[in-house]
N, CA and C of each residue as an Amber inpcrd file, in Angstrom:
protein
   438
-148.5150000-115.6680000 125.8080000-147.9560000-115.1250000 124.5810000
-146.4600000-114.8520000 124.7940000-145.6320000-115.2250000 123.8320000
-144.1880000-115.0450000 123.9670000-143.7800000-113.6680000 123.4700000
-142.6500000-113.1910000 123.9780000-142.1140000-111.8930000 123.5550000
-141.6180000-112.0020000 122.1150000-141.7450000-110.9180000 121.3630000
-141.2650000-110.9670000 119.9750000-139.7540000-111.1850000 119.9210000
-139.3160000-111.8520000 118.8980000-137.9030000-112.1310000 118.6750000
-137.2810000-110.9040000 118.0020000-136.5470000-110.1020000 118.7850000
-135.9850000-108.8450000 118.2790000-135.0210000-109.0790000 117.1170000
-134.1690000-110.0870000 117.2240000-133.2180000-110.3690000 116.1430000
-133.9510000-110.7820000 114.8770000-134.9750000-111.6040000 115.0390000
-135.7760000-112.0250000 113.8870000-136.4760000-110.8530000 113.2310000
-136.9700000-109.9230000 114.0520000-137.6290000-108.7400000 113.4980000
-136.6310000-107.8660000 112.7390000-135.4350000-107.7060000 113.3020000
-134.4030000-106.9210000 112.6060000-134.0290000-107.5690000 111.2790000
-133.8700000-108.8730000 111.2940000-133.5280000-109.5830000 110.0560000
-134.6120000-109.3640000 109.0130000-135.8560000-109.4620000 109.4160000
-136.9730000-109.2560000 108.4810000-136.9820000-107.8240000 107.9580000
-136.7310000-106.8520000 108.8230000-136.6880000-105.4590000 108.3910000
-135.5630000-105.2360000 107.3720000-134.4020000-105.8110000 107.6460000
-133.2800000-105.6640000 106.7120000-133.6010000-106.3030000 105.3680000
-134.2170000-107.4760000 105.3840000-134.5880000-108.1410000 104.1310000
-135.6040000-107.3160000 103.3540000-136.5990000-106.7840000 104.0540000
-137.6080000-105.9680000 103.3750000-136.9970000-104.7010000 102.7980000
-136.0890000-104.0800000 103.5540000-135.4250000-102.8750000 103.0690000
-134.5610000-103.1830000 101.8510000-133.8710000-104.3110000 101.8820000
-133.0450000-104.7160000 100.7420000-133.9170000-104.9180000  99.5010000
-135.0440000-105.5920000  99.6630000-135.9500000-105.7950000  98.5230000
-136.4720000-104.4600000  98.0010000-136.7850000-103.5520000  98.9210000
-137.2820000-102.2320000  98.5130000-136.2100000-101.4750000  97.7240000
-134.9840000-101.5320000  98.1960000-133.8860000-100.8690000  97.4980000
-133.6720000-101.4870000  96.1170000-133.7350000-102.8100000  96.0190000
-133.5890000-103.4840000  94.7170000-134.6880000-103.0510000  93.7560000
-135.9210000-102.9700000  94.2390000-137.0240000-102.5300000  93.3680000
-136.8150000-101.0950000  92.8940000-136.3820000-100.2270000  93.8040000
-136.1330000 -98.8320000  93.4360000-135.0030000 -98.7420000  92.4140000
-133.9310000 -99.4920000  92.6350000-132.8230000 -99.4670000  91.6830000
-133.2610000 -99.9850000  90.3300000-134.0380000-101.0520000  90.3210000
-134.5090000-101.6070000  89.0480000-135.3430000-100.5750000  88.2980000
-136.1870000 -99.8660000  89.0190000-137.0300000 -98.8320000  88.4080000
-136.1700000 -97.7570000  87.7350000-135.0820000 -97.3810000  88.3860000
-134.2070000 -96.3550000  87.8200000-133.2460000 -96.9090000  86.7720000
-132.9130000 -98.1960000  86.8590000-131.9900000 -98.7990000  85.8920000
-132.6800000 -99.1460000  84.5750000-133.9730000 -99.4470000  84.6150000
-134.6920000 -99.8360000  83.3900000-134.4940000 -98.8400000  82.2440000
-134.6260000 -97.5220000  82.4920000-134.4210000 -96.5800000  81.3800000
-132.9900000 -96.5730000  80.8320000-132.0220000 -96.9850000  81.6610000
-130.6250000 -97.0490000  81.2100000-130.4420000 -98.2610000  80.2910000
-131.3430000 -99.2440000  80.4150000-131.2780000-100.4260000  79.5630000
-130.3050000-101.4730000  80.0590000-130.1800000-101.5770000  81.3660000
-129.2250000-102.5000000  81.9440000-129.8590000-103.1640000  83.1670000
-129.4840000-104.4040000  83.4050000-130.0240000-105.1280000  84.5500000
-129.1660000-104.8460000  85.7880000-129.7050000-105.0900000  86.9860000
-128.8760000-104.9160000  88.1910000-127.6100000-105.7880000  88.1630000
-127.7060000-106.9980000  87.6530000-126.5240000-107.8760000  87.5800000
-125.4790000-107.3060000  86.6240000-125.9140000-106.7880000  85.4870000
-124.9810000-106.1710000  84.5440000-124.3510000-104.9260000  85.1640000
-125.1470000-104.1780000  85.8940000-124.6480000-102.9900000  86.5770000
-123.5410000-103.3610000  87.5610000-123.7740000-104.4150000  88.3090000
-122.7870000-104.8860000  89.2880000-121.4850000-105.2910000  88.5980000
-121.5970000-105.9790000  87.4710000-120.4040000-106.4000000  86.7490000
-119.6390000-105.1800000  86.2240000-120.3400000-104.2240000  85.6550000
-119.6760000-103.0170000  85.1530000-118.9450000-102.2820000  86.2820000
-119.5930000-102.1370000  87.4250000-118.9610000-101.4650000  88.5580000
-117.7310000-102.2330000  89.0250000-117.8220000-103.5500000  89.0140000
-116.6920000-104.3730000  89.4460000-115.5090000-104.1960000  88.4920000
-115.7640000-104.2310000  87.2000000-114.6910000-104.0230000  86.2150000
-114.0740000-102.6400000  86.4050000-114.9150000-101.6350000  86.6410000
-114.4290000-100.2610000  86.7960000-113.5370000-100.1030000  88.0200000
-113.7620000-100.9060000  89.0550000-112.9800000-100.7780000  90.2820000
-111.6960000-101.6120000  90.2850000-111.4590000-102.3520000  89.2350000
-110.2300000-103.1540000  89.1400000-109.0780000-102.2810000  88.6270000
-107.8900000-102.5080000  89.1530000-106.7110000-101.7600000  88.7140000
-106.3350000-102.0930000  87.2740000-106.5350000-103.3640000  86.8970000
-106.2320000-103.8380000  85.5500000-107.4510000-104.5940000  85.0490000
-107.6260000-104.6900000  83.7410000-108.7700000-105.4730000  83.2490000
-108.7590000-106.8800000  83.8480000-109.8520000-107.2670000  84.5000000
-109.8900000-108.5700000  85.1750000-110.1380000-109.7260000  84.2160000
-109.7500000-110.9130000  84.6700000-110.0970000-112.1390000  83.9590000
-111.5360000-112.4820000  84.3260000-112.1650000-113.3360000  83.5150000
-113.5290000-113.7690000  83.7900000-113.5960000-114.4680000  85.1540000
-112.5840000-115.3010000  85.4560000-112.5630000-116.0190000  86.7340000
-112.4790000-115.0430000  87.9030000-111.7180000-113.9570000  87.7360000
-111.6170000-112.9400000  88.7860000-112.9860000-112.3080000  89.0350000
-113.6900000-112.0170000  87.9450000-115.0190000-111.4190000  88.0790000
-115.9830000-112.3710000  88.7850000-115.9440000-113.6370000  88.4160000
-116.8210000-114.6210000  89.0550000-116.5550000-114.6640000  90.5510000
-115.2880000-114.6440000  90.9250000-114.9320000-114.6910000  92.3400000
-115.4030000-113.4320000  93.0640000-115.1450000-112.2810000  92.4950000
-115.5420000-111.0210000  93.1330000-117.0560000-110.8870000  93.2470000
-117.7650000-111.3580000  92.2320000-119.2290000-111.2680000  92.2360000
-119.8830000-112.4200000  92.9970000-119.0600000-113.4090000  93.3680000
-119.5480000-114.5980000  94.0720000-120.6270000-115.3210000  93.2700000
-120.3090000-115.5450000  91.9840000-121.1940000-116.2860000  91.0880000
-120.3640000-117.3170000  90.3380000-121.0450000-118.2170000  89.6510000
-120.3350000-119.2100000  88.8550000-119.8080000-118.5460000  87.5750000
-118.6980000-119.0400000  87.0410000-118.1180000-118.4360000  85.8330000
-119.1130000-118.3280000  84.6640000-119.9920000-119.3050000  84.5220000
-120.9670000-119.2660000  83.4210000-121.8510000-118.0180000  83.5030000
-122.1960000-117.6010000  84.7210000-123.0220000-116.4010000  84.8950000
-122.2700000-115.1660000  84.4050000-120.9640000-115.1180000  84.6590000
-120.1570000-113.9910000  84.1940000-120.1100000-113.9800000  82.6680000
-119.9670000-115.1510000  82.0640000-119.9350000-115.2350000  80.6010000
-121.2070000-114.6600000  80.0020000-122.3460000-115.0110000  80.5780000
-123.6320000-114.5050000  80.0880000-123.7080000-112.9890000  80.2310000
-123.2700000-112.4650000  81.3740000-123.2950000-111.0140000  81.5900000
-122.3560000-110.2980000  80.6270000-121.1440000-110.8320000  80.4710000
-120.1730000-110.2080000  79.5700000-120.6860000-110.2480000  78.1260000
-121.2780000-111.3760000  77.7310000-121.8460000-111.4690000  76.3770000
-122.8440000-110.3440000  76.1250000-123.7620000-110.1380000  77.0760000
-124.7930000-109.1050000  76.9090000-124.1790000-107.7100000  76.8950000
-123.2310000-107.4590000  77.8010000-122.5980000-106.1410000  77.8550000
-121.7180000-105.8880000  76.6380000-121.0820000-106.9310000  76.1290000
-120.2580000-106.7860000  74.9250000-121.1410000-106.4810000  73.7240000
-122.2780000-107.1420000  73.6350000-123.2230000-106.8720000  72.5460000
-123.6860000-105.4180000  72.5860000-123.8730000-104.8920000  73.8060000
-124.2880000-103.5030000  73.9590000-123.1530000-102.5020000  73.8410000
-121.9230000-102.9920000  73.6860000-120.7750000-102.1090000  73.5080000
-120.1870000-101.5410000  74.7900000-120.5740000-102.0850000  75.9460000
-120.0900000-101.5460000  77.2220000-118.7490000-102.1200000  77.6610000
-118.4610000-103.3580000  77.2480000-117.1850000-103.9930000  77.5670000
-116.6540000-104.6770000  76.3180000-115.3840000-105.0270000  76.3910000
-114.8020000-105.8270000  75.3070000-113.8470000-106.8310000  75.9160000
-113.7250000-107.9420000  75.2260000-112.7550000-108.9700000  75.6220000
-111.4330000-108.6340000  74.9520000-110.3630000-108.6840000  75.7320000
-109.0320000-108.4030000  75.1930000-108.0700000-109.4900000  75.6630000
-107.1180000-109.8630000  74.8050000-106.1430000-110.8740000  75.2280000
-105.2020000-110.2930000  76.2830000-104.8020000-111.1460000  77.2070000
-103.8270000-110.7600000  78.2220000-102.4820000-110.6040000  77.5240000
-101.7780000-109.4990000  77.7400000-100.5000000-109.2960000  77.0480000
 -99.4280000-110.3240000  77.3980000 -99.5200000-110.9250000  78.5910000
 -98.4820000-111.8790000  78.9810000 -98.8750000-113.3360000  78.7280000
-100.1530000-113.5870000  78.4160000-100.6130000-114.9490000  78.1590000
-101.8120000-114.8770000  77.2140000-101.5860000-115.1490000  75.9590000
-102.6390000-114.9940000  74.9450000-103.8500000-115.8890000  75.1870000
-103.6900000-116.9410000  75.9770000-104.8270000-117.8320000  76.2440000
-105.8020000-117.2270000  77.2500000-105.3480000-116.2180000  77.9800000
-106.1800000-115.5760000  78.9960000-106.9000000-114.3780000  78.3730000
-108.1820000-114.2930000  78.6520000-108.9920000-113.1760000  78.1590000
-109.3300000-112.2710000  79.3350000-109.1790000-110.9940000  79.1200000
-109.5060000-110.0010000  80.1430000-110.6730000-109.1490000  79.6470000
-111.3550000-108.5230000  80.5840000-112.5330000-107.7140000  80.2670000
-112.2240000-106.2630000  80.5990000-112.4350000-105.3930000  79.6100000
-112.2080000-103.9750000  79.8820000-113.4210000-103.1530000  79.4630000
-113.5600000-102.0120000  80.1330000-114.6480000-101.1010000  79.8090000
-114.3540000-100.3720000  78.5090000-115.3900000-100.0610000  77.7920000
-115.2760000 -99.2150000  76.6030000-115.7190000 -97.8030000  77.0000000
-115.5990000 -96.8660000  76.0740000-116.1070000 -95.5160000  76.3380000
-117.6090000 -95.5690000  76.6160000-118.3120000 -96.4120000  75.8830000
-119.7530000 -96.5840000  76.1190000-119.9920000 -97.1300000  77.5260000
-119.1720000 -98.0500000  77.9770000-119.2960000 -98.5890000  79.3290000
-119.1020000 -97.5180000  80.3880000-118.1540000 -96.6310000  80.1720000
-117.9300000 -95.5290000  81.1170000-119.1200000 -94.5610000  81.1150000
-119.7060000 -94.3460000  79.9410000-120.8960000 -93.4860000  79.8520000
-122.0570000 -94.1230000  80.6200000-122.2320000 -95.4200000  80.4280000
-123.2920000 -96.1470000  81.1330000-123.0560000 -96.0870000  82.6460000
-121.8020000 -96.2240000  83.0770000-121.4910000 -96.1450000  84.5090000
-121.8990000 -94.8000000  85.1000000-121.6850000 -93.7210000  84.3650000
-122.1050000 -92.4020000  84.8600000-123.6240000 -92.3700000  85.0420000
-124.3480000 -92.9160000  84.0670000-125.8050000 -92.9730000  84.1760000
-126.2340000 -93.8710000  85.3400000-125.5120000 -94.9630000  85.5240000
-125.8200000 -95.8760000  86.6210000-125.6510000 -95.2030000  87.9740000
-124.5840000 -94.4410000  88.1110000-124.3570000 -93.7360000  89.3790000
-125.5240000 -92.8000000  89.6850000-125.9730000 -92.0730000  88.6700000
-127.1140000 -91.1730000  88.8450000-128.3670000 -91.9590000  89.2150000
-128.6000000 -93.0800000  88.5440000-129.7790000 -93.9020000  88.8130000
-129.7230000 -94.4770000  90.2240000-128.5690000 -94.9560000  90.6330000
-128.4430000 -95.5160000  91.9840000-128.6430000 -94.4490000  93.0440000
-128.0910000 -93.2600000  92.8130000-128.2760000 -92.1650000  93.7760000
-129.7620000 -91.8310000  93.9180000-130.4620000 -91.7590000  92.8020000
-131.8920000 -91.4470000  92.8400000-132.6660000 -92.5380000  93.5700000
-132.3280000 -93.7910000  93.3380000-133.0130000 -94.9070000  94.0000000
-132.7650000 -94.8750000  95.5070000-131.5280000 -94.6420000  95.9030000
-131.2020000 -94.5850000  97.3290000-131.8970000 -93.3860000  97.9710000
-131.9200000 -92.2930000  97.2570000-132.5990000 -91.1010000  97.7880000
-134.0730000 -91.3940000  98.0360000-134.7190000 -92.1280000  97.1490000
-136.1160000 -92.5200000  97.3510000-136.2800000 -93.2960000  98.6530000
-135.3840000 -94.2540000  98.8750000-135.4840000 -95.1130000 100.0540000
-135.1440000 -94.3370000 101.3330000-134.1470000 -93.4570000 101.2650000
-133.6900000 -92.7450000 102.4620000-134.4070000 -91.4210000 102.7040000
-135.3300000 -91.0520000 101.8310000-136.0190000 -89.7570000 101.9290000
-136.5990000 -89.4600000 103.3140000-137.1520000 -90.4410000 104.0150000
-137.7330000 -90.1280000 105.3340000-136.7070000 -89.7710000 106.4160000
-135.4270000 -90.0400000 106.1760000-134.4040000 -89.8260000 107.2060000
-133.7740000 -88.4480000 107.1090000-133.4640000 -87.8710000 108.2720000
-132.7230000 -86.6140000 108.3160000-131.2500000 -86.8980000 108.0090000
-130.4800000 -85.8430000 107.8290000-129.0390000 -86.0050000 107.5690000
-128.3690000 -86.7060000 108.7450000-128.7430000 -86.3560000 109.9610000
-128.1480000 -86.9850000 111.1510000-128.5200000 -88.4680000 111.2120000
-129.7520000 -88.7980000 110.8750000-130.1760000 -90.1980000 110.8740000
-129.4330000 -90.9930000 109.8040000-129.2050000 -90.3780000 108.6540000
-128.4500000 -91.0420000 107.5820000-127.0240000 -91.3170000 108.0310000
-126.4100000 -90.3380000 108.6900000-125.0500000 -90.5270000 109.2110000
-125.0270000 -91.6760000 110.2170000-126.0150000 -91.6990000 111.0900000
-126.0840000 -92.7530000 112.1030000-126.2820000 -94.1160000 111.4380000
-127.1630000 -94.1870000 110.4600000-127.3900000 -95.4450000 109.7400000
-126.1070000 -95.8880000 109.0460000-125.4130000 -94.9630000 108.4060000
-124.1530000 -95.2940000 107.7440000-123.1320000 -95.8460000 108.7180000
-123.0320000 -95.2380000 109.8880000-122.0930000 -95.7160000 110.9110000
-122.4550000 -97.1160000 111.3830000-123.7470000 -97.3440000 111.6090000
-124.1920000 -98.6650000 112.0500000-123.9220000 -99.7230000 110.9840000
-124.1900000 -99.3900000 109.7300000-123.9410000-100.3430000 108.6410000
-122.4500000-100.6260000 108.4970000-121.6170000 -99.5890000 108.6310000
-120.1610000 -99.8040000 108.5930000-119.7220000-100.7680000 109.6840000
-120.2900000-100.5770000 110.8690000-119.9450000-101.4440000 112.0020000
-120.3540000-102.8960000 111.7230000-121.5410000-103.0670000 111.1740000
-122.0010000-104.4250000 110.8460000-121.1190000-105.0550000 109.7820000
-120.7390000-104.2910000 108.7720000-119.9150000-104.8360000 107.6870000
-118.4980000-105.1590000 108.1690000-118.0070000-104.4470000 109.1600000
-116.6580000-104.6950000 109.6690000-116.6160000-105.8520000 110.6550000
-117.7660000-106.2220000 111.2020000-117.8120000-107.2680000 112.2010000
-117.6130000-108.6390000 111.6020000-117.4640000-109.6450000 112.4710000
-117.2830000-111.0190000 111.9800000-118.5440000-111.5070000 111.2850000
-118.3520000-112.2990000 110.2850000-119.4880000-112.8310000 109.5650000
-119.0310000-113.6960000 108.4090000-119.9210000-114.5200000 107.8840000
-119.5520000-115.4510000 106.8120000-119.2570000-114.7760000 105.4810000
-119.7620000-113.5550000 105.2370000-119.5870000-112.9540000 103.9130000
-118.5710000-111.8280000 103.9210000-117.6400000-111.8720000 104.8270000
-116.6110000-110.8290000 104.8850000-115.5890000-110.9760000 103.8150000
């Protein structure tokens, strides 16, 4: 019998944990009436210094531009974002948050905190700090998605 592949086991654990976190977030996001992808787009727009172009959003989200169009369409219908012309180039459209979008973001933050709390509940404060440090180290290291 061969020894277990430690790296493979870690990869599987990380994948399972990621799926668990996604399920928990979805459970908390459903009452807000927004999908995880829409949530990601709203957060991305909120973190931009200036209203981003659709192409900027596609690049930041690492998706094709058509996917951003679909997300923006749905969020615009719900009143969370609006398309605005770029002041320096009328052919360019930028996406900005509305007051409703900012309200939704506050609800999203609460929902995400609750979902993460569900997943991290078994850990002590010291264990959470240690996990955070380890994750920071992994994210800072070399890798294809940096």
